[in-house]
Amino acid sequence: MFDYVIVGAGFAGSVVAAQMARNFDRKVLLIDRRNHIGGNAYDHYDHAGVLVHKYGPHIFHTNSRDVFEYLSKFTEWRPYEHRVLAKVGDKLVPVPINLDTVNRLYSLNLTVEGLEKYLESVAEKPAAIRTSEDVVVSRVGRDLYEKMFRGYTRKQWGLDPSELDASVTARIPVRTNRDDRYFTDTYQVMPKHGYTRLFENMLDHKNIGIVLNTCYRDVIRSVPHRQLVYTGPIDEFFDYRYGKLPYRSLEFKHETHDVPQLQPVAVINYPNDHAYTRVTEFKHLTGQAHHRTSVVYEFPCNNLEPYYPVPRPENAALYKKYEALAATRPDVHFVGRLATYKYYNMDQVVAQALTLCAKLSGATRGELVRKPPAVGQVAKPAAGC
Ligand code: FAD
Ligand code: UDP
């Protein structure tokens, strides 16, 4: 008898598996329909021996000490600060927008104060900041919005920024200084030996069984278990009872080139040209030394693998209906980006999974991370047992 069957071996499922197996001696079966662990964070060495991220660039960054300390049990890190350039016309300019972006785009020589005044003069003031268009035009005005955000967002989401929640473009700050880092989080690191190794270390435990290439539906009836932890798409779990939740998808085109380096930074965004949104050169992220280099192009599309929940009011309303249905199933715990329909980064998913573990075990999240109970300690009865 398994204490938990966990559907999905990404960050959500793997953190719950590792915590409950290692700290509370629970017997866990982890099932994934893919042929590998790691979910979307999976990385591997390609045919040329270059470490690549199969599902696009995954850059780790967090402000959460709990999350960083927890993952540090399973990996060493290499420091990495992410930088992105956007190709606008024939110019390469920093993203997020900063002093150099504006000076380069408009051939100006503004100072910080000059840029602050400039942005104030071009910023529009919508009555309320509701959409992704409102966020950007209220900060940088319409021309920068059109040059850097409108086309990229239309490609990425198949929607105009005016049709998307403010939270989407609000992920990208605007700076008036020359800081060209994509993130400013306290912890900006990459797993030294890759994500897959991190997952292998996390899941290497006698209490964890792993079954790959398997949809849980095909086996669940023959696997005795007490509770289910589900990290797949929530609408699929309920057989699309209220209709399909929109998830945006991507097609990835991976290439290897016979040169050591192709791009000055890891990611170049293409807001206005091409069908792809961005090109990532992995060696910048991984620090790998190799005489060849591998890149991936991202082509947004619908109806392939679900990658991105689409943040907009009608989708939130539909998700609420599924969430209410989920609440009627105390034997099932929904966690992760697809199961809770949240545009979460990896660290947010880890935090969410740790919170679920705290609920299942009766410990606090801090206790779980910093003072793990000895293996073999029996957890308090899990909610819903
Ligand atoms: P997933 O990783 O999607 O795992 C869910 C797993 O469930 C999958 O492996 C799936 O096969 C399995 N599954 C689903 N249904 C079933 C079923 N019926 N039976 C069996 N298995 C099933 N985050 C960052 O922090 N930094 C980044 O730079 C970053 N870049 C990203 C780039 C891209 C292109 C994408 C798509 C995401 C990016 N993310 C990034 C987000 C990150 O991928 C997610 O936050 C994280 O991987 C979500 O983990 P998860 O476990 O919730 O879901
Ligand atoms: N975005 C944009 N232009 C850019 C970078 C981002 O318009 O050069 C918008 C776009 O809508 C994108 C969102 O900001 O989907 C969030 O960007 P982020 O880089 O966080 O996306 P992710 O890495 O999650 O795909």
Tab-separated table of C-alpha atoms and ligand atoms in Angstrom:
chain	number	residue	atom	x	y	z
A	1	MET	CA	0.000	0.000	0.000
A	2	PHE	CA	1.403	3.398	-1.001
A	3	ASP	CA	0.723	6.358	1.247
A	4	TYR	CA	0.819	8.633	-1.798
A	5	VAL	CA	0.572	8.163	-5.507
A	6	ILE	CA	2.000	11.325	-7.027
A	7	VAL	CA	1.151	12.231	-10.602
A	8	GLY	CA	3.946	14.193	-12.290
A	9	ALA	CA	7.711	14.133	-11.596
A	10	GLY	CA	8.312	17.870	-12.046
A	11	PHE	CA	9.212	20.200	-9.170
A	12	ALA	CA	5.752	19.960	-7.584
A	13	GLY	CA	5.534	16.167	-7.542
A	14	SER	CA	9.205	15.527	-6.791
A	15	VAL	CA	9.360	17.886	-3.798
A	16	VAL	CA	6.283	16.258	-2.248
A	17	ALA	CA	7.692	12.782	-2.969
A	18	ALA	CA	11.083	13.604	-1.470
A	19	GLN	CA	9.722	15.337	1.609
A	20	MET	CA	7.128	12.742	2.528
A	21	ALA	CA	9.440	9.790	1.822
A	22	ARG	CA	12.568	11.157	3.440
A	23	ASN	CA	11.187	13.056	6.424
A	24	PHE	CA	8.074	11.066	7.255
A	25	ASP	CA	8.905	7.569	6.051
A	26	ARG	CA	5.936	7.580	3.701
A	27	LYS	CA	5.788	5.110	0.811
A	28	VAL	CA	5.408	7.016	-2.430
A	29	LEU	CA	4.834	6.071	-6.054
A	30	LEU	CA	5.703	8.809	-8.543
A	31	ILE	CA	4.166	8.431	-12.002
A	32	ASP	CA	4.928	10.491	-15.104
A	33	ARG	CA	3.717	10.035	-18.634
A	34	ARG	CA	6.972	11.421	-20.014
A	35	ASN	CA	10.066	9.249	-20.344
A	36	HIS	CA	12.021	11.253	-17.778
A	37	ILE	CA	11.841	12.911	-14.364
A	38	GLY	CA	12.159	16.707	-13.880
A	39	GLY	CA	9.007	17.859	-15.682
A	40	ASN	CA	9.645	21.005	-17.689
A	41	ALA	CA	12.948	21.612	-15.899
A	42	TYR	CA	14.455	18.434	-17.406
A	43	ASP	CA	17.898	18.873	-18.969
A	44	HIS	CA	20.150	16.435	-20.819
A	45	TYR	CA	23.306	16.239	-22.913
A	46	ASP	CA	22.403	16.505	-26.604
A	47	HIS	CA	24.026	14.543	-29.449
A	48	ALA	CA	26.985	16.947	-29.416
A	49	GLY	CA	27.477	16.598	-25.657
A	50	VAL	CA	26.122	20.042	-24.820
A	51	LEU	CA	23.865	20.295	-21.751
A	52	VAL	CA	20.495	21.646	-22.953
A	53	HIS	CA	17.072	22.277	-21.435
A	54	LYS	CA	14.595	20.218	-23.421
A	55	TYR	CA	11.649	22.509	-22.642
A	56	GLY	CA	13.332	25.891	-23.018
A	57	PRO	CA	15.579	27.963	-20.735
A	58	HIS	CA	15.095	27.426	-17.005
A	59	ILE	CA	16.868	30.018	-14.902
A	60	PHE	CA	16.688	29.587	-11.160
A	61	HIS	CA	16.073	32.690	-9.052
A	62	THR	CA	14.332	33.184	-5.732
A	63	ASN	CA	14.006	35.457	-2.735
A	64	SER	CA	12.937	32.548	-0.551
A	65	ARG	CA	15.578	31.279	1.832
A	66	ASP	CA	13.397	28.233	2.557
A	67	VAL	CA	13.291	27.249	-1.099
A	68	PHE	CA	16.996	27.846	-1.652
A	69	GLU	CA	17.995	25.920	1.469
A	70	TYR	CA	15.666	23.079	0.653
A	71	LEU	CA	17.003	22.573	-2.871
A	72	SER	CA	20.579	22.986	-1.621
A	73	LYS	CA	20.214	19.585	0.049
A	74	PHE	CA	20.233	18.052	-3.414
A	75	THR	CA	22.607	20.143	-5.497
A	76	GLU	CA	25.614	22.385	-5.480
A	77	TRP	CA	25.138	25.641	-7.349
A	78	ARG	CA	26.976	27.851	-9.791
A	79	PRO	CA	26.376	31.598	-9.558
A	80	TYR	CA	24.623	32.911	-12.650
A	81	GLU	CA	23.009	36.294	-13.304
A	82	HIS	CA	20.716	36.207	-16.297
A	83	ARG	CA	20.962	38.843	-19.022
A	84	VAL	CA	18.680	39.282	-22.019
A	85	LEU	CA	18.920	41.460	-25.121
A	86	ALA	CA	16.098	42.285	-27.535
A	87	LYS	CA	16.596	42.739	-31.256
A	88	VAL	CA	14.715	45.915	-32.194
A	89	GLY	CA	15.339	46.910	-35.803
A	90	ASP	CA	19.083	46.483	-36.203
A	91	LYS	CA	19.845	47.209	-32.536
A	92	LEU	CA	20.407	44.862	-29.622
A	93	VAL	CA	19.118	46.470	-26.438
A	94	PRO	CA	18.837	45.320	-22.813
A	95	VAL	CA	15.624	43.829	-21.421
A	96	PRO	CA	14.234	44.861	-18.928
A	97	ILE	CA	14.170	48.408	-20.270
A	98	ASN	CA	16.924	50.444	-18.609
A	99	LEU	CA	18.973	53.586	-19.296
A	100	ASP	CA	21.003	51.897	-22.036
A	101	THR	CA	17.873	50.546	-23.723
A	102	VAL	CA	16.412	53.999	-24.193
A	103	ASN	CA	19.699	55.710	-25.073
A	104	ARG	CA	20.535	53.054	-27.674
A	105	LEU	CA	17.075	52.862	-29.198
A	106	TYR	CA	16.673	56.613	-29.623
A	107	SER	CA	20.370	57.565	-29.978
A	108	LEU	CA	20.160	59.702	-26.825
A	109	ASN	CA	22.587	60.377	-24.042
A	110	LEU	CA	20.209	60.659	-21.100
A	111	THR	CA	21.299	60.490	-17.471
A	112	VAL	CA	19.231	58.679	-14.826
A	113	GLU	CA	17.385	61.910	-14.014
A	114	GLY	CA	16.953	62.631	-17.697
A	115	LEU	CA	15.423	59.206	-18.262
A	116	GLU	CA	13.061	59.621	-15.308
A	117	LYS	CA	11.811	62.899	-16.811
A	118	TYR	CA	11.604	61.343	-20.267
A	119	LEU	CA	9.521	58.384	-19.040
A	120	GLU	CA	7.251	60.726	-17.103
A	121	SER	CA	6.668	62.731	-20.269
A	122	VAL	CA	5.790	59.713	-22.458
A	123	ALA	CA	3.950	57.542	-19.892
A	124	GLU	CA	0.200	57.290	-20.367
A	125	LYS	CA	-2.093	57.285	-17.360
A	126	PRO	CA	-4.923	54.787	-17.850
A	127	ALA	CA	-7.796	55.171	-15.361
A	128	ALA	CA	-6.869	51.797	-13.879
A	129	ILE	CA	-4.073	49.302	-14.443
A	130	ARG	CA	-6.022	46.206	-15.449
A	131	THR	CA	-4.261	44.748	-18.459
A	132	SER	CA	-0.760	43.966	-19.641
A	133	GLU	CA	-0.995	46.921	-22.017
A	134	ASP	CA	-1.909	49.283	-19.145
A	135	VAL	CA	1.124	48.177	-17.148
A	136	VAL	CA	3.604	48.959	-19.888
A	137	VAL	CA	2.139	52.155	-21.364
A	138	SER	CA	1.773	53.579	-17.852
A	139	ARG	CA	5.465	53.030	-17.227
A	140	VAL	CA	7.192	53.678	-20.548
A	141	GLY	CA	4.646	55.082	-22.984
A	142	ARG	CA	3.353	53.765	-26.273
A	143	ASP	CA	6.436	53.755	-28.480
A	144	LEU	CA	8.550	51.570	-26.176
A	145	TYR	CA	5.478	49.406	-25.612
A	146	GLU	CA	5.115	48.869	-29.357
A	147	LYS	CA	8.812	48.288	-29.916
A	148	MET	CA	9.429	45.877	-27.034
A	149	PHE	CA	6.166	44.390	-25.701
A	150	ARG	CA	3.225	44.403	-28.077
A	151	GLY	CA	4.605	42.108	-30.772
A	152	TYR	CA	6.350	39.764	-28.336
A	153	THR	CA	3.209	39.374	-26.239
A	154	ARG	CA	0.968	38.815	-29.262
A	155	LYS	CA	3.307	36.076	-30.442
A	156	GLN	CA	3.814	34.505	-27.040
A	157	TRP	CA	0.161	34.374	-26.019
A	158	GLY	CA	-1.773	34.658	-29.279
A	159	LEU	CA	-3.539	37.581	-27.568
A	160	ASP	CA	-3.104	41.329	-27.503
A	161	PRO	CA	-1.613	42.644	-24.225
A	162	SER	CA	-4.930	44.445	-23.689
A	163	GLU	CA	-6.548	40.982	-23.363
A	164	LEU	CA	-4.137	39.703	-20.698
A	165	ASP	CA	-3.962	40.344	-16.955
A	166	ALA	CA	-1.575	43.054	-15.814
A	167	SER	CA	0.457	40.402	-13.984
A	168	VAL	CA	1.955	39.047	-17.232
A	169	THR	CA	3.992	42.037	-18.385
A	170	ALA	CA	4.358	43.224	-14.770
A	171	ARG	CA	6.874	40.372	-14.447
A	172	ILE	CA	9.309	42.613	-16.318
A	173	PRO	CA	10.433	45.698	-14.361
A	174	VAL	CA	11.523	49.057	-15.790
A	175	ARG	CA	14.804	50.510	-14.564
A	176	THR	CA	16.214	53.991	-14.894
A	177	ASN	CA	19.771	52.892	-14.033
A	178	ARG	CA	22.123	50.648	-16.038
A	179	ASP	CA	21.368	47.398	-14.190
A	180	ASP	CA	20.885	44.921	-17.037
A	181	ARG	CA	20.161	41.802	-14.988
A	182	TYR	CA	16.881	40.100	-15.850
A	183	PHE	CA	16.273	39.273	-12.174
A	184	THR	CA	17.220	41.008	-8.936
A	185	ASP	CA	16.420	38.129	-6.567
A	186	THR	CA	18.622	37.367	-3.559
A	187	TYR	CA	19.508	33.923	-4.878
A	188	GLN	CA	20.460	33.675	-8.569
A	189	VAL	CA	22.115	30.332	-9.208
A	190	MET	CA	21.991	27.320	-11.491
A	191	PRO	CA	22.309	23.697	-10.347
A	192	LYS	CA	25.989	22.924	-10.862
A	193	HIS	CA	25.412	19.557	-12.512
A	194	GLY	CA	22.046	20.386	-14.059
A	195	TYR	CA	18.413	20.033	-13.047
A	196	THR	CA	18.068	16.354	-13.875
A	197	ARG	CA	20.905	15.488	-11.478
A	198	LEU	CA	19.143	17.580	-8.805
A	199	PHE	CA	15.953	15.564	-9.360
A	200	GLU	CA	17.870	12.260	-9.324
A	201	ASN	CA	19.375	13.173	-5.963
A	202	MET	CA	16.007	14.257	-4.614
A	203	LEU	CA	14.244	11.077	-5.652
A	204	ASP	CA	16.979	8.565	-4.779
A	205	HIS	CA	15.318	7.019	-1.740
A	206	LYS	CA	14.091	3.569	-0.774
A	207	ASN	CA	10.567	4.847	-0.098
A	208	ILE	CA	10.152	6.302	-3.615
A	209	GLY	CA	9.118	4.206	-6.601
A	210	ILE	CA	9.153	5.831	-10.037
A	211	VAL	CA	7.110	4.770	-13.052
A	212	LEU	CA	7.726	6.619	-16.333
A	213	ASN	CA	6.023	6.520	-19.745
A	214	THR	CA	2.731	5.967	-17.950
A	215	CYS	CA	-0.470	7.943	-17.635
A	216	TYR	CA	-1.666	7.522	-14.072
A	217	ARG	CA	-5.172	6.736	-15.330
A	218	ASP	CA	-3.935	3.513	-16.878
A	219	VAL	CA	-2.610	2.131	-13.609
A	220	ILE	CA	-4.280	3.906	-10.732
A	221	ARG	CA	-6.957	1.256	-10.142
A	222	SER	CA	-4.358	-1.442	-9.666
A	223	VAL	CA	-2.175	0.587	-7.272
A	224	PRO	CA	-3.478	0.511	-3.697
A	225	HIS	CA	-2.898	3.937	-2.159
A	226	ARG	CA	-4.229	6.257	0.499
A	227	GLN	CA	-4.034	9.620	-1.217
A	228	LEU	CA	-3.302	11.123	-4.596
A	229	VAL	CA	-1.138	14.169	-5.271
A	230	TYR	CA	-1.904	15.504	-8.738
A	231	THR	CA	0.323	17.954	-10.653
A	232	GLY	CA	-1.114	17.657	-14.187
A	233	PRO	CA	-3.681	19.985	-15.787
A	234	ILE	CA	-6.685	20.322	-13.474
A	235	ASP	CA	-9.271	20.423	-16.278
A	236	GLU	CA	-7.976	17.108	-17.623
A	237	PHE	CA	-8.297	15.528	-14.161
A	238	PHE	CA	-12.007	16.304	-14.207
A	239	ASP	CA	-12.484	15.211	-17.845
A	240	TYR	CA	-12.996	18.831	-18.942
A	241	ARG	CA	-16.359	18.892	-17.174
A	242	TYR	CA	-16.688	22.670	-17.484
A	243	GLY	CA	-14.745	22.933	-20.740
A	244	LYS	CA	-11.047	23.253	-21.510
A	245	LEU	CA	-8.832	25.658	-19.613
A	246	PRO	CA	-6.615	27.446	-22.132
A	247	TYR	CA	-2.901	26.660	-21.791
A	248	ARG	CA	-0.404	28.227	-24.186
A	249	SER	CA	2.091	25.865	-25.730
A	250	LEU	CA	5.457	26.060	-27.432
A	251	GLU	CA	7.331	24.208	-30.120
A	252	PHE	CA	11.055	24.001	-29.517
A	253	LYS	CA	13.599	23.901	-32.332
A	254	HIS	CA	16.990	22.799	-31.008
A	255	GLU	CA	20.172	23.357	-33.059
A	256	THR	CA	23.877	22.736	-32.561
A	257	HIS	CA	26.499	24.917	-34.242
A	258	ASP	CA	30.170	24.261	-34.963
A	259	VAL	CA	31.360	27.389	-33.165
A	260	PRO	CA	31.994	27.842	-29.439
A	261	GLN	CA	29.645	30.837	-29.056
A	262	LEU	CA	26.784	32.377	-31.071
A	263	GLN	CA	25.261	35.080	-28.869
A	264	PRO	CA	26.693	37.695	-26.466
A	265	VAL	CA	24.158	36.689	-23.787
A	266	ALA	CA	22.066	33.604	-22.999
A	267	VAL	CA	18.805	34.891	-24.453
A	268	ILE	CA	17.944	37.182	-27.349
A	269	ASN	CA	14.309	38.226	-27.646
A	270	TYR	CA	12.711	38.998	-31.011
A	271	PRO	CA	9.707	41.198	-30.217
A	272	ASN	CA	8.832	42.153	-33.775
A	273	ASP	CA	10.391	39.815	-36.344
A	274	HIS	CA	10.165	36.064	-36.897
A	275	ALA	CA	7.630	33.508	-35.685
A	276	TYR	CA	9.812	32.645	-32.686
A	277	THR	CA	9.965	34.783	-29.553
A	278	ARG	CA	13.474	34.109	-28.281
A	279	VAL	CA	16.676	32.179	-28.862
A	280	THR	CA	18.605	30.708	-25.950
A	281	GLU	CA	22.237	29.641	-26.008
A	282	PHE	CA	22.621	27.156	-23.178
A	283	LYS	CA	26.334	27.357	-22.435
A	284	HIS	CA	25.817	30.828	-20.912
A	285	LEU	CA	23.428	29.272	-18.393
A	286	THR	CA	25.380	26.142	-17.608
A	287	GLY	CA	28.946	27.448	-17.823
A	288	GLN	CA	29.903	24.384	-19.856
A	289	ALA	CA	33.148	24.580	-21.842
A	290	HIS	CA	32.673	22.999	-25.277
A	291	HIS	CA	33.963	23.692	-28.776
A	292	ARG	CA	30.383	23.552	-30.141
A	293	THR	CA	27.267	25.345	-28.924
A	294	SER	CA	23.544	24.535	-28.791
A	295	VAL	CA	20.582	26.898	-28.987
A	296	VAL	CA	16.805	26.595	-28.856
A	297	TYR	CA	14.171	28.640	-30.674
A	298	GLU	CA	10.708	28.957	-29.075
A	299	PHE	CA	7.658	29.009	-31.353
A	300	PRO	CA	4.447	29.696	-29.401
A	301	CYS	CA	1.339	27.754	-30.430
A	302	ASN	CA	-1.877	26.221	-29.129
A	303	ASN	CA	-2.977	22.642	-28.607
A	304	LEU	CA	0.372	20.971	-27.982
A	305	GLU	CA	1.717	20.251	-24.476
A	306	PRO	CA	0.257	22.646	-21.909
A	307	TYR	CA	3.053	24.939	-20.669
A	308	TYR	CA	1.580	28.298	-19.699
A	309	PRO	CA	-1.740	28.999	-17.926
A	310	VAL	CA	-3.147	32.077	-19.639
A	311	PRO	CA	-3.827	34.810	-17.043
A	312	ARG	CA	-7.051	36.623	-17.937
A	313	PRO	CA	-10.356	37.070	-16.095
A	314	GLU	CA	-12.482	34.518	-17.967
A	315	ASN	CA	-9.839	31.827	-17.451
A	316	ALA	CA	-9.578	32.654	-13.744
A	317	ALA	CA	-13.375	32.291	-13.504
A	318	LEU	CA	-13.275	28.880	-15.217
A	319	TYR	CA	-10.398	27.766	-13.000
A	320	LYS	CA	-12.441	28.756	-9.918
A	321	LYS	CA	-15.087	26.231	-10.968
A	322	TYR	CA	-12.468	23.487	-11.180
A	323	GLU	CA	-10.991	24.626	-7.873
A	324	ALA	CA	-14.409	24.222	-6.254
A	325	LEU	CA	-14.630	20.715	-7.716
A	326	ALA	CA	-11.168	19.946	-6.356
A	327	ALA	CA	-12.344	20.985	-2.897
A	328	THR	CA	-14.868	18.130	-3.003
A	329	ARG	CA	-11.985	15.630	-3.268
A	330	PRO	CA	-10.137	15.585	0.077
A	331	ASP	CA	-8.353	12.427	-1.088
A	332	VAL	CA	-6.600	14.376	-3.862
A	333	HIS	CA	-4.104	17.237	-3.438
A	334	PHE	CA	-3.640	19.597	-6.381
A	335	VAL	CA	-0.265	21.292	-6.571
A	336	GLY	CA	1.958	22.896	-9.228
A	337	ARG	CA	1.650	25.170	-12.219
A	338	LEU	CA	-0.841	23.107	-14.226
A	339	ALA	CA	-2.937	21.775	-11.350
A	340	THR	CA	-3.471	25.183	-9.743
A	341	TYR	CA	-3.480	27.093	-13.051
A	342	LYS	CA	-0.916	29.633	-11.845
A	343	TYR	CA	1.849	31.243	-13.930
A	344	TYR	CA	4.426	30.133	-11.350
A	345	ASN	CA	8.192	30.069	-11.580
A	346	MET	CA	10.064	27.030	-10.288
A	347	ASP	CA	10.726	28.514	-6.862
A	348	GLN	CA	7.040	29.340	-6.402
A	349	VAL	CA	6.125	25.756	-7.249
A	350	VAL	CA	8.707	24.447	-4.763
A	351	ALA	CA	7.289	26.775	-2.099
A	352	GLN	CA	3.754	25.627	-2.880
A	353	ALA	CA	4.824	21.965	-2.657
A	354	LEU	CA	6.613	22.552	0.661
A	355	THR	CA	3.456	24.196	2.000
A	356	LEU	CA	1.432	21.149	0.977
A	357	CYS	CA	3.964	18.909	2.747
A	358	ALA	CA	3.593	21.023	5.876
A	359	LYS	CA	-0.163	20.562	5.684
A	360	LEU	CA	0.144	16.814	5.124
A	361	SER	CA	2.619	16.348	7.977
A	362	GLY	CA	1.449	18.882	10.510
A	363	ALA	CA	4.905	20.551	10.639
A	364	THR	CA	5.557	24.152	9.649
A	365	ARG	CA	7.364	24.848	6.381
A	366	GLY	CA	10.377	26.304	8.193
A	367	GLU	CA	10.606	23.195	10.407
A	368	LEU	CA	10.480	20.992	7.339
A	369	VAL	CA	13.295	22.846	5.637
A	370	ARG	CA	15.618	23.596	8.528
A	371	LYS	CA	14.941	20.933	11.147
A	372	PRO	CA	13.900	17.825	9.273
A	373	PRO	CA	12.547	15.108	11.554
A	374	ALA	CA	14.604	11.907	11.627
A	375	VAL	CA	13.750	9.376	8.947
A	376	GLY	CA	11.191	7.007	10.373
A	377	GLN	CA	9.312	9.630	12.374
A	378	VAL	CA	5.625	9.099	11.910
A	379	ALA	CA	3.721	12.097	10.593
A	380	LYS	CA	0.447	13.230	12.098
A	381	PRO	CA	-2.470	11.836	10.124
A	382	ALA	CA	-2.632	13.588	6.750
A	383	ALA	CA	-5.627	15.776	6.041
A	384	GLY	CA	-8.280	13.704	4.334
A	385	CYS	CA	-6.998	10.269	5.486
B	1	FAD	P1	5.673	20.343	-14.684
B	1	FAD	O1	7.133	20.566	-14.684
B	1	FAD	O2	4.880	20.655	-15.909
B	1	FAD	O3	5.419	18.822	-14.287
B	1	FAD	C1	4.149	18.195	-14.410
B	1	FAD	C2	4.401	16.766	-14.822
B	1	FAD	O4	3.170	16.065	-14.758
B	1	FAD	C3	4.890	16.640	-16.258
B	1	FAD	O5	6.160	15.994	-16.286
B	1	FAD	C4	3.809	15.807	-16.948
B	1	FAD	O6	4.320	14.881	-17.883
B	1	FAD	C5	3.167	15.089	-15.773
B	1	FAD	N1	1.800	14.685	-16.025
B	1	FAD	C6	0.753	15.469	-16.384
B	1	FAD	N2	-0.361	14.726	-16.555
B	1	FAD	C7	-0.018	13.433	-16.283
B	1	FAD	C8	-0.725	12.201	-16.291
B	1	FAD	N3	-2.021	12.126	-16.621
B	1	FAD	N4	-0.059	11.066	-15.943
B	1	FAD	C9	1.268	11.123	-15.640
B	1	FAD	N5	1.990	12.263	-15.635
B	1	FAD	C10	1.354	13.405	-15.947
B	1	FAD	N6	10.571	28.891	-14.144
B	1	FAD	C11	11.608	29.534	-13.562
B	1	FAD	O7	11.678	29.639	-12.334
B	1	FAD	N7	12.614	30.077	-14.331
B	1	FAD	C12	12.615	29.985	-15.682
B	1	FAD	O8	13.530	30.474	-16.346
B	1	FAD	C13	11.541	29.302	-16.306
B	1	FAD	N8	11.504	29.198	-17.645
B	1	FAD	C14	10.491	28.517	-18.232
B	1	FAD	C15	10.501	28.392	-19.614
B	1	FAD	C16	9.496	27.691	-20.252
B	1	FAD	C17	9.520	27.565	-21.741
B	1	FAD	C18	8.441	27.112	-19.485
B	1	FAD	C19	7.334	26.367	-20.167
B	1	FAD	C20	8.410	27.248	-18.106
B	1	FAD	C21	9.439	27.949	-17.468
B	1	FAD	N9	9.474	28.079	-16.084
B	1	FAD	C22	10.512	28.750	-15.476
B	1	FAD	C23	8.397	27.541	-15.230
B	1	FAD	C24	8.721	26.129	-14.723
B	1	FAD	O9	8.847	25.253	-15.812
B	1	FAD	C25	7.586	25.665	-13.829
B	1	FAD	O10	7.349	26.563	-12.764
B	1	FAD	C26	7.837	24.296	-13.179
B	1	FAD	O11	8.558	23.438	-13.992
B	1	FAD	C27	6.488	23.697	-12.866
B	1	FAD	O12	6.659	22.468	-12.197
B	1	FAD	P2	5.391	21.515	-12.029
B	1	FAD	O13	5.878	20.316	-11.297
B	1	FAD	O14	4.246	22.260	-11.484
B	1	FAD	O15	4.948	21.137	-13.514
B	2	UDP	N1	7.599	40.360	-22.580
B	2	UDP	C1	7.628	41.160	-23.720
B	2	UDP	N2	8.833	41.455	-24.296
B	2	UDP	C2	9.988	40.988	-23.799
B	2	UDP	C3	9.974	40.176	-22.652
B	2	UDP	C4	8.751	39.863	-22.071
B	2	UDP	O1	6.580	41.568	-24.205
B	2	UDP	O2	11.056	41.292	-24.367
B	2	UDP	C5	6.291	40.070	-21.968
B	2	UDP	C6	5.609	38.867	-22.636
B	2	UDP	O3	4.223	39.048	-22.558
B	2	UDP	C7	6.057	37.726	-21.767
B	2	UDP	C8	5.964	38.366	-20.381
B	2	UDP	O4	6.444	39.716	-20.598
B	2	UDP	O5	5.219	36.608	-21.892
B	2	UDP	C9	6.754	37.703	-19.308
B	2	UDP	O6	8.104	37.532	-19.738
B	2	UDP	P1	9.027	36.399	-19.119
B	2	UDP	O7	10.388	36.573	-19.694
B	2	UDP	O8	8.897	36.413	-17.653
B	2	UDP	O9	8.346	35.084	-19.725
B	2	UDP	P2	8.663	33.517	-19.530
B	2	UDP	O10	10.142	33.395	-19.260
B	2	UDP	O11	7.798	33.054	-18.411
B	2	UDP	O12	8.274	32.934	-20.845
